[in-house]
Tab-separated table of C-alpha atoms and ligand atoms in Angstrom:
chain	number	residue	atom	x	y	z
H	1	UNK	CA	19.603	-11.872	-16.383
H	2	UNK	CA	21.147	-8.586	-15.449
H	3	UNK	CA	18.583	-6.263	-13.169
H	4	UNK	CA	18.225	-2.938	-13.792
H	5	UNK	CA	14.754	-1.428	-13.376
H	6	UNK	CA	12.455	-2.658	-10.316
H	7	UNK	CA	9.238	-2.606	-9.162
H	8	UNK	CA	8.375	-3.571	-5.411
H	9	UNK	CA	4.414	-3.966	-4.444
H	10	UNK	CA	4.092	-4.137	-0.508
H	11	UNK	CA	0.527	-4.643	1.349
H	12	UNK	CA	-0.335	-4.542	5.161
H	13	UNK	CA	2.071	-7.232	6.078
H	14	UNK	CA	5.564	-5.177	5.810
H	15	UNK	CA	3.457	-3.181	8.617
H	16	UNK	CA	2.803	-5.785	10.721
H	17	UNK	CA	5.895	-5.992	12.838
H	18	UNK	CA	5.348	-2.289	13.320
H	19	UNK	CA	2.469	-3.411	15.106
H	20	UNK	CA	-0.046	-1.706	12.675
H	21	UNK	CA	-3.340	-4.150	11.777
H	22	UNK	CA	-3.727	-6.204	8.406
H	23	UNK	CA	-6.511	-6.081	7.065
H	24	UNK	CA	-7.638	-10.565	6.915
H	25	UNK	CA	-6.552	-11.633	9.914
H	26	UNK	CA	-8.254	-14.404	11.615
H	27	UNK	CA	-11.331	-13.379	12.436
H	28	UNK	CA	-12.247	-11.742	9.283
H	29	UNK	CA	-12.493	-8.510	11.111
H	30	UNK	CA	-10.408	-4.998	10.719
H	31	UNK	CA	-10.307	-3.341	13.888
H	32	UNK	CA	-13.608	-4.838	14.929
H	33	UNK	CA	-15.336	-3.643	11.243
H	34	UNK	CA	-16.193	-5.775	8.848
H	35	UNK	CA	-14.058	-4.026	5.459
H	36	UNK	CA	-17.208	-3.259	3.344
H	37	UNK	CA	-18.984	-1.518	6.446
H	38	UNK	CA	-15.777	1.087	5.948
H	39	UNK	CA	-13.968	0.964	2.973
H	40	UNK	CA	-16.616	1.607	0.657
H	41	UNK	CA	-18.229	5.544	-0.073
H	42	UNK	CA	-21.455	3.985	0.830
H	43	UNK	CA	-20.301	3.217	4.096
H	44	UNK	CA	-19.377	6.840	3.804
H	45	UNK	CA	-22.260	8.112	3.064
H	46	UNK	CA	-24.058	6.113	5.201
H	47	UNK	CA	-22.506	6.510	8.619
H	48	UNK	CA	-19.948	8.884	7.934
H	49	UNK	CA	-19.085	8.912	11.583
H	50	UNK	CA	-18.210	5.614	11.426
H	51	UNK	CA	-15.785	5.714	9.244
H	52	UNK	CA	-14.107	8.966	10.269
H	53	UNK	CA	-13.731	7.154	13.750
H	54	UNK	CA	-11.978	4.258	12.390
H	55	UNK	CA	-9.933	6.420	10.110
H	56	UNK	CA	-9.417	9.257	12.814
H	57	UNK	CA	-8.283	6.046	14.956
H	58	UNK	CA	-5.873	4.418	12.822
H	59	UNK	CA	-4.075	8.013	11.684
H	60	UNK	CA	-3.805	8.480	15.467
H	61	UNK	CA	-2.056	4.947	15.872
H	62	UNK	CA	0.333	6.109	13.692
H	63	UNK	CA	2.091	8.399	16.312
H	64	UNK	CA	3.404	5.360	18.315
H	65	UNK	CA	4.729	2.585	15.854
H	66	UNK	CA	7.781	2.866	13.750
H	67	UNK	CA	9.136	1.711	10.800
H	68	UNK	CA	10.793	-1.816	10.807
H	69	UNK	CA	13.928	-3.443	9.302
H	70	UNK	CA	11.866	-4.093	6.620
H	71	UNK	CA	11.359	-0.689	5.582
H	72	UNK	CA	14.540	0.153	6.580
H	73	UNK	CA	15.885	-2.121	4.124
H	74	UNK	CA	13.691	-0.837	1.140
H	75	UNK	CA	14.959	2.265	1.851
H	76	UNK	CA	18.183	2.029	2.132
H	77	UNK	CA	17.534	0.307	-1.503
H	78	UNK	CA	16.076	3.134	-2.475
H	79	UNK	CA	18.679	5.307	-2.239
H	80	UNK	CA	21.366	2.892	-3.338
H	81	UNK	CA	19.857	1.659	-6.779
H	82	UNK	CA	21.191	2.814	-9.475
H	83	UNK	CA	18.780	1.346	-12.270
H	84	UNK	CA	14.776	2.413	-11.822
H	85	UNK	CA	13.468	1.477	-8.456
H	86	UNK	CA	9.725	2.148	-7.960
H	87	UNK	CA	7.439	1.356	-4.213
H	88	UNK	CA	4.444	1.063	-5.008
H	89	UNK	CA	2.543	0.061	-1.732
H	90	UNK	CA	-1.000	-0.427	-1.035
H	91	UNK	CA	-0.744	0.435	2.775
H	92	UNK	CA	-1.865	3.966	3.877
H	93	UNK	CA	0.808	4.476	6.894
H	94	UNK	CA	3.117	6.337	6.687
H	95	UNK	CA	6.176	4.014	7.620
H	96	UNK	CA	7.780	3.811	4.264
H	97	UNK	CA	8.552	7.558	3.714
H	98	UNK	CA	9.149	7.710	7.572
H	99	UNK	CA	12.294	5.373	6.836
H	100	UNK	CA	13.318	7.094	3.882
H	101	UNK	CA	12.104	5.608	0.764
H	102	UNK	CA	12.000	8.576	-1.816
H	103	UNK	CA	10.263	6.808	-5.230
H	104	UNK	CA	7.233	6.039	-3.569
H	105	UNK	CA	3.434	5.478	-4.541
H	106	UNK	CA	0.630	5.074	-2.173
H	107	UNK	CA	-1.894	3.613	-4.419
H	108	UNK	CA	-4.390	3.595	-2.107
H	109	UNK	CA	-4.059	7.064	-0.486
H	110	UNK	CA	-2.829	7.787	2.601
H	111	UNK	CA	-4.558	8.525	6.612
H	112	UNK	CA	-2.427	11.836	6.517
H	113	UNK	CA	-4.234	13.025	3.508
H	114	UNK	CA	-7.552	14.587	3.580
H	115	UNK	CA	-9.303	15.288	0.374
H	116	UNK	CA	-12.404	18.633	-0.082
H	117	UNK	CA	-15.161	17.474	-1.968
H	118	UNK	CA	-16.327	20.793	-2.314
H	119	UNK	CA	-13.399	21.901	-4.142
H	120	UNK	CA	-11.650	19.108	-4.878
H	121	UNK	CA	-7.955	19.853	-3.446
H	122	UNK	CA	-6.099	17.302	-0.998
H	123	UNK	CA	-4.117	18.460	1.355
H	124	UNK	CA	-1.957	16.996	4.610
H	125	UNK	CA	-4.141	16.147	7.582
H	126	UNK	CA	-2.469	14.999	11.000
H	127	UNK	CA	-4.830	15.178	13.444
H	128	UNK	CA	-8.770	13.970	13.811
H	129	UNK	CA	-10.703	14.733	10.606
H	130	UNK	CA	-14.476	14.398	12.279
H	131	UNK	CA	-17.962	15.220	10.267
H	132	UNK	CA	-17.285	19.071	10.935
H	133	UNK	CA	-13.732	19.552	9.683
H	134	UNK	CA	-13.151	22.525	7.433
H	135	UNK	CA	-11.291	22.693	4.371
H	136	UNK	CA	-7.988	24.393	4.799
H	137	UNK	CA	-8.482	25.929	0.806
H	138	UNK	CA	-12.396	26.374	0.490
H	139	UNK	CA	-12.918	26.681	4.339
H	140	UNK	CA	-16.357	25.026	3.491
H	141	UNK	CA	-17.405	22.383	6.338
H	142	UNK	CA	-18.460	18.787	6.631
H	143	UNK	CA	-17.142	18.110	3.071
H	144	UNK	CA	-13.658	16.661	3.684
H	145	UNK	CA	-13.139	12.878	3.595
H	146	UNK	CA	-9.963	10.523	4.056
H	147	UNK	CA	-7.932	10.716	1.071
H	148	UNK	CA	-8.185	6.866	1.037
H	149	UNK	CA	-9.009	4.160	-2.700
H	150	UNK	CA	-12.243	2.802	-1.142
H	151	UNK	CA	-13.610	-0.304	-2.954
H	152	UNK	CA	-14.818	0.675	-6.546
H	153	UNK	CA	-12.843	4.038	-6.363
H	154	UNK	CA	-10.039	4.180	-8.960
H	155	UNK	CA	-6.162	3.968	-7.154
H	156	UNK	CA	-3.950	6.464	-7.880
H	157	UNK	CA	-1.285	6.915	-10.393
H	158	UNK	CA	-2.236	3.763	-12.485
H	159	UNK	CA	-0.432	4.904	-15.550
H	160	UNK	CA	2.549	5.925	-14.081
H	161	UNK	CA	2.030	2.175	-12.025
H	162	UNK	CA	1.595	0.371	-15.369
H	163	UNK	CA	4.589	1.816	-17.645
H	164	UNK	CA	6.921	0.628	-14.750
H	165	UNK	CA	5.832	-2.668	-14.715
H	166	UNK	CA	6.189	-2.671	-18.013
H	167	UNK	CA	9.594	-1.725	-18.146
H	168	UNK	CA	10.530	-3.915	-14.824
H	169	UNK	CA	13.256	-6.676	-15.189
H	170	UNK	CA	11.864	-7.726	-10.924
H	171	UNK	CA	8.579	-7.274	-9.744
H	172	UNK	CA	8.455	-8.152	-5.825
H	173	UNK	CA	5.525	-8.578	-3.843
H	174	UNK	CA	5.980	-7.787	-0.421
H	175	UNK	CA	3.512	-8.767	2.642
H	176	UNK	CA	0.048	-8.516	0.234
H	177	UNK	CA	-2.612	-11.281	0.387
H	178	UNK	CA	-3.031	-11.340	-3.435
H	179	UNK	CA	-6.983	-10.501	-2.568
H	180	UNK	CA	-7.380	-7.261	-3.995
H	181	UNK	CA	-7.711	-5.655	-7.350
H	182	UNK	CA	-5.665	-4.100	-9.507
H	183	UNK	CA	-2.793	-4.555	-7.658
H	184	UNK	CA	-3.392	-8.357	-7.140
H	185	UNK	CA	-3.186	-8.080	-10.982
H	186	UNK	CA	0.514	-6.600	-11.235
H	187	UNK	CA	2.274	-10.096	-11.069
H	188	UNK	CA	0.765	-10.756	-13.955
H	189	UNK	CA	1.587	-7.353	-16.531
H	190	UNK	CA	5.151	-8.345	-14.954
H	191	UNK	CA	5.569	-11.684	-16.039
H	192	UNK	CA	3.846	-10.976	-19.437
H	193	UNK	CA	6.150	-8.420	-19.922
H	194	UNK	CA	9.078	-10.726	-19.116
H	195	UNK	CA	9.945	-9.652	-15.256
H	196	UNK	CA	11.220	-12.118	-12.911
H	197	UNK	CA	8.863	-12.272	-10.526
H	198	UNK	CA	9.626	-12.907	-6.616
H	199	UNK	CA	7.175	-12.974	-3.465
H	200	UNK	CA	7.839	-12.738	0.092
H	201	UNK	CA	5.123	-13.175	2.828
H	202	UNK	CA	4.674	-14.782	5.833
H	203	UNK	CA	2.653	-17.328	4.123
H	204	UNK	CA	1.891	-18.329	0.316
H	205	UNK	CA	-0.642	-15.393	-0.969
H	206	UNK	CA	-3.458	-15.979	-3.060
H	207	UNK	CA	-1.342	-15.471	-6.175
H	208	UNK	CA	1.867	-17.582	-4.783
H	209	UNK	CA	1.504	-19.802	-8.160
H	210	UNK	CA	1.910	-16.902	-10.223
H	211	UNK	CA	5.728	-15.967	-8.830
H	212	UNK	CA	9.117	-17.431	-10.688
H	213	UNK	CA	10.095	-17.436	-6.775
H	214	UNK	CA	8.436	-17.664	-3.262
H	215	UNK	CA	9.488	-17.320	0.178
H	216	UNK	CA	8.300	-16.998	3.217
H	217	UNK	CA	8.834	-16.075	6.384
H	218	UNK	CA	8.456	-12.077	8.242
H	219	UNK	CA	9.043	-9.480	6.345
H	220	UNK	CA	11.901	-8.206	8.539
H	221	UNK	CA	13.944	-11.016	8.256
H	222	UNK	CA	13.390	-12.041	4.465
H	223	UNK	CA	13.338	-8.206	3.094
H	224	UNK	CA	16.903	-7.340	4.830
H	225	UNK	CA	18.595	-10.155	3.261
H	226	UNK	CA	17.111	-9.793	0.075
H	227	UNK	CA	18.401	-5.963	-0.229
H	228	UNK	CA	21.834	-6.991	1.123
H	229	UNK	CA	21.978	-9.723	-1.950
H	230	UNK	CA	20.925	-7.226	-4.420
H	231	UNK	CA	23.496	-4.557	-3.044
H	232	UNK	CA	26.362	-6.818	-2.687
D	301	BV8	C1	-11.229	-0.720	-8.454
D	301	BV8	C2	-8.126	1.238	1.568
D	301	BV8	C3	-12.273	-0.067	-10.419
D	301	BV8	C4	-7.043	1.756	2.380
D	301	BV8	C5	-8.374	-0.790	0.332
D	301	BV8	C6	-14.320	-9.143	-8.340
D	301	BV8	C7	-13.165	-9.607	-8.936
D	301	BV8	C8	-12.055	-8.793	-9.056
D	301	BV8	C9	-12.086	-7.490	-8.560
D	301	BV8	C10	-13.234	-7.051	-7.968
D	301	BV8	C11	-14.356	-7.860	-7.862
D	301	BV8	N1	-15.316	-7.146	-7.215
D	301	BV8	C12	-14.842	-5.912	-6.934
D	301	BV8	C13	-13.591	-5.842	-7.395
D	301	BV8	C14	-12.707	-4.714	-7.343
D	301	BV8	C15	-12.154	-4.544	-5.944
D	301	BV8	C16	-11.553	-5.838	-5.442
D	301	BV8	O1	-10.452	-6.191	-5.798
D	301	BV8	N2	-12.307	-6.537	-4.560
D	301	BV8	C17	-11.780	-7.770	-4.013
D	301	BV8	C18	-12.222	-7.893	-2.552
D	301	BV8	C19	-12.294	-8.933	-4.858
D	301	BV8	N3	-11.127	-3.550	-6.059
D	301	BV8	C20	-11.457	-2.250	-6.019
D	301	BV8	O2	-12.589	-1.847	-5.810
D	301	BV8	C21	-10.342	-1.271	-6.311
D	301	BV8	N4	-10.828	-0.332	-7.250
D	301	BV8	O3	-11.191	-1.856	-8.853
D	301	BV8	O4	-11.716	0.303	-9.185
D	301	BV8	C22	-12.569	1.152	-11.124
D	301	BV8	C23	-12.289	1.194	-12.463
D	301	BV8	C24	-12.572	2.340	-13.134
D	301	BV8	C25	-13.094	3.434	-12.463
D	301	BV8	C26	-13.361	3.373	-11.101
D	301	BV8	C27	-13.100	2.230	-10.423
D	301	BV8	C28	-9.945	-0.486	-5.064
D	301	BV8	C29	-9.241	-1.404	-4.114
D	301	BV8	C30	-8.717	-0.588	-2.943
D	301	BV8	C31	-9.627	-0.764	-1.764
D	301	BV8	N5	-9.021	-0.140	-0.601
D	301	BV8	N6	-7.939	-0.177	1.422
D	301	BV8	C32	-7.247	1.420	3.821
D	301	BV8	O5	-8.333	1.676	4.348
D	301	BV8	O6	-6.302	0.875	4.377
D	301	BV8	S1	-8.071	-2.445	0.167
D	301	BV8	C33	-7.142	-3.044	1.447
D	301	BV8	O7	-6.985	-4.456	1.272
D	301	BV8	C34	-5.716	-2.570	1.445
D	301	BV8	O8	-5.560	-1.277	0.977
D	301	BV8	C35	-4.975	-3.540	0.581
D	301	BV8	O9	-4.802	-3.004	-0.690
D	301	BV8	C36	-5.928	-4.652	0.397
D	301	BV8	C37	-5.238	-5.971	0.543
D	301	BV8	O10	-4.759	-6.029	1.811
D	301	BV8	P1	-3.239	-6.505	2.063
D	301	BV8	O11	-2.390	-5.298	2.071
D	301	BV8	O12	-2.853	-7.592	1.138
D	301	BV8	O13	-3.387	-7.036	3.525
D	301	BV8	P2	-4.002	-8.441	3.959
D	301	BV8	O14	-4.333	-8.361	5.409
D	301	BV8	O15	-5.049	-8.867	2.984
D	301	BV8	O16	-2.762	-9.440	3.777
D	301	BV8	C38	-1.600	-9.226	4.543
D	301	BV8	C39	-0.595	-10.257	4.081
D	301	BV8	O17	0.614	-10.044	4.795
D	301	BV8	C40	-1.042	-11.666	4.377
D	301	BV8	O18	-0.842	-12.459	3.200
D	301	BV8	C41	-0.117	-12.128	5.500
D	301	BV8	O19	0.249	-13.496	5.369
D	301	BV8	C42	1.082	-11.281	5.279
D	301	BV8	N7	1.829	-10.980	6.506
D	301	BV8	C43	1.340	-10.797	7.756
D	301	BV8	N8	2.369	-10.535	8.607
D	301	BV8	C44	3.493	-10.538	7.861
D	301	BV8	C45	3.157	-10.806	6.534
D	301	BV8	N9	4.080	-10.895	5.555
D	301	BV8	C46	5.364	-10.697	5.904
D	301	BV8	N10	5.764	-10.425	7.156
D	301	BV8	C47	4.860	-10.338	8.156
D	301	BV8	N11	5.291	-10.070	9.403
């Protein structure tokens, strides 16, 4: 089957040689939180402190990692392919636009993104956000939050997600644990729809069974060759 349109789903393991945290590592802990103490709004509303520390922390990390060969590679993809290419990742760094890739999604939001609930506008935010923060359009304080999908918070740009799966002859899965919704779900719309369907991860995901192909091994080593093959 000839390929023409593409859809590529990455998660916190195309990151990791970066040196940025995923999120189920071994000891079940993120940074020392447990997820739903800070990735929920009522952890938010709760101790929004907290979670504007570990926010405020990892947008800070993000000043002294780079991107890897991995996103190098996706990149470079990017601006090569000439059928439909579409990145949709879950991760909220900023490592995939630092390398280059243009036809990007970050589902999930992103740490430089802060978001007014007072007025509602989002806006670029590099530095610490903090309780007190005021909006750079309303000015009003203590109402802006990360611009991050918490758990039960819709991601963004579903539709626009969904009709390209749709219309996908590849869907690859790149570096995701297969543990979260909807994007554990994409695999599926893809196959359904009749995509060829390929993972690569350092080890089999949750959703391994569901993928016409599987490999694994780090990201930087399996997601170079795999461009160069599709290029060549
Ligand atoms: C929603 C914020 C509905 C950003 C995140 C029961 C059943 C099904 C679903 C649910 C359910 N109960 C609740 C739900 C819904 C819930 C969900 O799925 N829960 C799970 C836990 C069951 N989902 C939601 O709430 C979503 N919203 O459903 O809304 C709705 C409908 C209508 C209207 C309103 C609402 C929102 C989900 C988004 C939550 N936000 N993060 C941030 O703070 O960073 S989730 C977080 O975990 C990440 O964003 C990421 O998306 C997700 C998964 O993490 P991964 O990226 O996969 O990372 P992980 O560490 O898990 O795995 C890394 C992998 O990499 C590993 O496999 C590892 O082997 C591999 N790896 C490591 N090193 C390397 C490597 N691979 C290659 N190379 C390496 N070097």
């Amino acid at each position: 089957m000839d390929i023409r349109n593409i859809v590529i789903l990455t998660g916190a393991g195309v990151s990791a040689e970066s040196g940025l945290a995923t999120f189920r590592g071994p000891d079940g802990l993120w940074e020392g939180h447990r997820v739903e103490d800070v990735c929920t709004p009522e952890a938010f509303a709760r101790d929004p402190a907290l979670v504007h520390a570990f926010y405020d922390a990892r947008r800070a990390k993000l000043g002294s990692v780079e991107p890897n060969a991995a996103h190098r590679a996706l990149a470079r993809l990017d601006g090569q392919w000439p059928g439909d290419l579409l990145l949709v990742t879950q991760n909220v760094d900023d490592l995939h636009e630092r390398a280059g890739s243009k036809r990007l999604i970050h589902m999930h939001g992103e740490l430089k993104s802060g978001w007014c609930l007072a007025c509602g506008e989002r806006f670029r935010w590099e530095a610490a956000m903090g309780e007190q923060s005021s909006c750079p359009s309303c000015g009003s304080v203590g109402g802006v939050r990360p611009d991050i999908v918490w758990f039960g918070e819709m991601p963004y740009q579903m539709d626009r997600i969904e009709e390209a799966i749709r219309r996908c002859d590849l869907f690859v899965s790149i570096g995701t644990s297969g543990a979260v919704y909807p994007a554990a779900g994409f695999v599926q719309t893809a196959r359904y729809c009749g995509a060829r369907t390929l993972e690569m991860n350092l080890e089999p995901s949750l959703g391994s069974y569901l993928f016409d192909e599987s490999r694994t091994g780090p990201a930087s080593e399996l997601v170079p060759r795999w461009v160069d093959d599709l290029l060549s």
